[in-house]
Amino acid sequence: LWITETSKGFARKSLYSKRPDKSLSEELANCLDNAKNIIACKSGGVARYYPFSLISWPTDKIQLQRRNLYANGCLDYQYTPLRYMAVYAQAIRVLSGRSYIGEIPAGGSFGKLKVFADKLTAVIVISSATTEQQVSYQLDKSIDGIIVEGVDGRILAANNNLIPVVDGQSYVTLPL
């Protein structure tokens, strides 16, 4: 099964604005929705997942004006990557080559953690119900060699068994 042409669109203030006409929280919610869709598809056995369009669509200026400057895509009209592209690429990079193992109940605003693994490492996807603030997930014990990355690929520092969940989702890579 392939899932194609799925994502939320965004409005632009003008034809030439690079940023979507959204507050940062709305833009982040759009990015996080895409990341959660990728996680759900990968864990559900979907073979391929594609966002609506990699380039801003429609690309014709007249069509854009007729559509009230509404567009969809991972790149702006000058083909500059938007944050949406970073989130999409990060999910692909982290989950590529890994199989879905299962879920770990986490409780609170975290719900269930999704676990993916290959022969050498496991990735735990920690999603929070909130994107408005940074929250932390408490590990039961200290684990050496973990790598924590944000939804868009930023490296995050774990301190005292606390995993930061910035922007609503973090990827934790553990050695097996």
XYZ file of N, CA and C in Angstrom, residues 26-121:
288
model
N 1.150 27.273 14.231
C 0.371 26.633 13.166
C 1.287 25.904 12.195
N 2.415 26.516 11.870
C 3.380 25.871 10.982
C 3.919 24.598 11.628
N 4.246 24.679 12.918
C 4.747 23.514 13.636
C 3.696 22.414 13.700
N 2.444 22.791 13.940
C 1.371 21.795 13.988
C 1.253 21.075 12.646
N 1.419 21.794 11.545
C 1.384 21.200 10.215
C 2.543 20.223 10.038
N 3.738 20.634 10.464
C 4.919 19.768 10.369
C 4.762 18.527 11.243
N 4.286 18.725 12.457
C 4.124 17.618 13.388
C 3.068 16.638 12.903
N 2.010 17.153 12.286
C 0.974 16.289 11.713
C 1.585 15.397 10.639
N 2.459 15.960 9.809
C 3.143 15.182 8.780
C 4.023 14.105 9.412
N 4.787 14.469 10.436
C 5.668 13.502 11.099
C 4.856 12.370 11.728
N 3.762 12.697 12.363
C 2.928 11.667 12.986
C 2.296 10.755 11.937
N 1.941 11.317 10.777
C 1.421 10.491 9.685
C 2.473 9.498 9.207
N 3.721 9.956 9.091
C 4.800 9.070 8.657
C 4.998 7.942 9.668
N 4.999 8.278 10.958
C 5.172 7.282 12.018
C 4.028 6.266 11.969
N 2.806 6.759 11.832
C 1.643 5.869 11.780
C 1.708 4.950 10.557
N 2.108 5.494 9.422
C 2.211 4.677 8.205
C 3.299 3.620 8.344
N 4.443 4.017 8.856
C 5.557 3.059 9.016
C 5.169 1.955 9.997
N 4.530 2.325 11.096
C 4.145 1.317 12.081
C 2.986 0.453 11.596
N 2.190 0.964 10.668
C 1.061 0.209 10.144
C 1.390 -0.630 8.922
N 2.650 -0.604 8.480
C 3.058 -1.440 7.362
C 2.859 -0.838 5.991
N 2.609 0.467 5.917
C 2.461 1.127 4.619
C 3.830 1.150 3.937
N 3.875 0.747 2.682
C 5.159 0.635 1.969
C 5.781 1.989 1.658
N 4.978 2.961 1.229
C 5.483 4.286 0.868
C 4.503 5.357 1.321
N 5.054 6.485 1.749
C 4.251 7.630 2.148
C 4.836 8.861 1.474
N 4.002 9.619 0.789
C 4.455 10.826 0.108
C 3.575 11.999 0.507
N 4.182 13.142 0.772
C 3.354 14.327 1.022
C 2.676 14.748 -0.276
N 1.786 15.708 -0.187
C 1.021 16.119 -1.367
C 1.940 16.481 -2.522
N 2.934 17.300 -2.257
C 3.821 17.745 -3.318
C 5.136 18.196 -2.709
N 6.238 17.828 -3.328
C 7.521 18.315 -2.836
C 7.709 19.784 -3.183
N 7.278 20.178 -4.393
C 7.376 21.584 -4.753
C 6.060 22.263 -4.438
N 6.112 23.556 -4.261
C 4.905 24.313 -3.964
C 3.964 24.207 -5.159
N 2.770 23.787 -4.905
C 1.823 23.540 -5.981
C 0.606 24.414 -5.809
N -0.010 24.982 -6.778
C 0.428 24.991 -8.163
C 1.566 25.990 -8.370
N 2.397 25.755 -9.351
C 3.558 26.622 -9.582
C 3.240 27.778 -10.513
N 2.173 27.706 -11.253
C 1.788 28.782 -12.149
C 1.244 29.956 -11.335
N 1.774 31.157 -11.568
C 1.390 32.332 -10.778
C -0.095 32.647 -10.907
N -0.640 32.488 -12.086
C -2.067 32.777 -12.272
C -2.905 31.785 -11.478
N -2.528 30.516 -11.506
C -3.255 29.518 -10.725
C -3.162 29.831 -9.236
N -1.985 30.268 -8.788
C -1.832 30.617 -7.377
C -2.764 31.747 -6.993
N -2.844 32.764 -7.845
C -3.720 33.891 -7.536
C -5.182 33.468 -7.549
N -5.550 32.617 -8.466
C -6.931 32.125 -8.523
C -7.272 31.285 -7.296
N -6.294 30.588 -6.778
C -6.526 29.726 -5.618
C -6.321 30.489 -4.313
N -6.381 31.812 -4.394
C -6.251 32.657 -3.206
C -4.921 32.424 -2.492
N -3.865 32.237 -3.291
C -2.507 32.062 -2.773
C -2.395 30.875 -1.824
N -3.149 29.839 -2.081
C -3.100 28.634 -1.260
C -2.150 27.659 -1.929
N -1.243 27.108 -1.162
C -0.261 26.209 -1.756
C 0.026 25.044 -0.822
N 0.654 24.048 -1.368
C 1.038 22.849 -0.647
C 2.432 22.481 -1.105
N 3.270 22.036 -0.219
C 4.577 21.584 -0.653
C 5.633 21.708 0.424
N 6.751 21.066 0.160
C 7.888 21.072 1.078
C 8.887 22.168 0.727
N 8.738 22.742 -0.465
C 9.638 23.789 -0.930
C 8.816 25.012 -1.300
N 9.422 26.198 -1.171
C 8.690 27.391 -1.592
C 8.793 27.559 -3.103
N 8.253 28.649 -3.629
C 8.211 28.811 -5.073
C 9.598 28.956 -5.693
N 10.620 29.297 -4.887
C 12.000 29.376 -5.378
C 12.760 28.079 -5.095
N 12.048 27.044 -4.662
C 12.596 25.730 -4.346
C 13.519 25.748 -3.130
N 13.256 26.655 -2.210
C 13.962 26.691 -0.936
C 13.215 25.781 0.032
N 13.909 24.862 0.705
C 13.210 23.950 1.620
C 12.550 24.688 2.784
N 11.336 24.307 3.080
C 10.629 24.804 4.250
C 10.867 23.837 5.409
N 10.464 24.226 6.600
C 10.629 23.351 7.771
C 9.917 22.017 7.548
N 8.835 22.054 6.840
C 8.072 20.852 6.508
C 8.973 19.815 5.835
N 9.867 20.268 4.968
C 10.803 19.366 4.283
C 11.799 18.767 5.269
N 12.270 19.580 6.215
C 13.207 19.079 7.225
C 12.568 17.980 8.060
N 11.321 18.171 8.434
C 10.600 17.171 9.233
C 10.398 15.891 8.427
N 10.042 16.033 7.172
C 9.839 14.885 6.281
C 11.148 14.114 6.098
N 12.226 14.831 5.810
C 13.532 14.190 5.602
C 14.051 13.539 6.883
N 13.834 14.168 8.026
C 14.281 13.612 9.304
C 13.572 12.293 9.599
N 12.274 12.256 9.390
C 11.525 11.012 9.641
C 12.021 9.893 8.732
N 12.272 10.213 7.479
C 12.784 9.200 6.541
C 14.157 8.722 6.994
N 15.031 9.661 7.343
C 16.395 9.309 7.738
C 16.424 8.418 8.982
N 15.636 8.790 9.975
C 15.652 8.057 11.248
C 15.008 6.676 11.131
N 13.941 6.562 10.358
C 13.199 5.299 10.299
C 13.633 4.371 9.164
N 14.409 4.881 8.228
C 14.829 4.084 7.083
C 15.622 2.854 7.535
N 15.234 1.700 7.003
C 15.934 0.465 7.323
C 15.568 -0.140 8.667
N 14.641 0.454 9.359
C 14.230 -0.067 10.667
C 12.815 -0.637 10.577
N 12.577 -1.658 11.340
C 11.257 -2.292 11.386
C 10.525 -1.852 12.637
N 9.210 -1.853 12.530
C 8.369 -1.509 13.679
C 8.380 -2.670 14.666
N 8.690 -2.371 15.934
C 8.762 -3.390 16.977
C 7.487 -3.408 17.817
N 7.012 -2.222 18.196
C 5.806 -2.154 19.010
C 5.699 -0.834 19.739
N 4.817 -0.813 20.736
C 4.565 0.395 21.510
C 4.887 0.172 22.975
N 5.270 1.250 23.632
C 5.513 1.240 25.071
C 4.538 2.235 25.688
N 3.692 1.811 26.624
C 2.801 2.784 27.259
C 3.617 3.800 28.061
N 3.305 5.075 27.876
C 4.075 6.128 28.546
C 3.226 6.941 29.510
N 1.947 7.063 29.237
C 1.066 7.819 30.109
C 1.213 9.320 29.946
N 0.349 10.042 30.644
C 0.380 11.498 30.587
C 0.121 12.008 29.184
N 0.794 13.080 28.831
C 0.597 13.668 27.507
C 1.375 12.928 26.420
N 2.098 11.867 26.792
C 2.915 11.147 25.829
C 2.193 9.964 25.184
N 1.140 9.473 25.785
C 0.418 8.339 25.208
C 1.288 7.107 25.118
N 1.530 6.634 23.894
C 2.364 5.450 23.678
C 3.582 5.834 22.853
N 4.725 5.270 23.211
C 5.961 5.488 22.472
C 6.079 4.407 21.407
N 6.423 4.779 20.206
C 6.603 3.815 19.110
C 8.071 3.427 19.041
N 8.349 2.140 18.836
C 9.719 1.633 18.809
C 9.991 0.973 17.457
N 11.106 1.375 16.839
C 11.582 0.826 15.582
C 13.013 0.357 15.808
N 13.450 -0.684 15.114
C 14.814 -1.181 15.342
C 15.383 -1.839 14.099
N 16.716 -1.832 14.032
C 17.454 -2.643 13.077
C 18.337 -3.570 13.901
N 19.401 -4.124 13.347
C 20.234 -5.069 14.096
C 21.103 -4.401 15.151
N 21.410 -3.109 14.986
C 22.344 -2.445 15.890
C 21.716 -1.417 16.827
N 20.633 -0.802 16.396
C 20.038 0.282 17.189
C 18.519 0.196 17.224
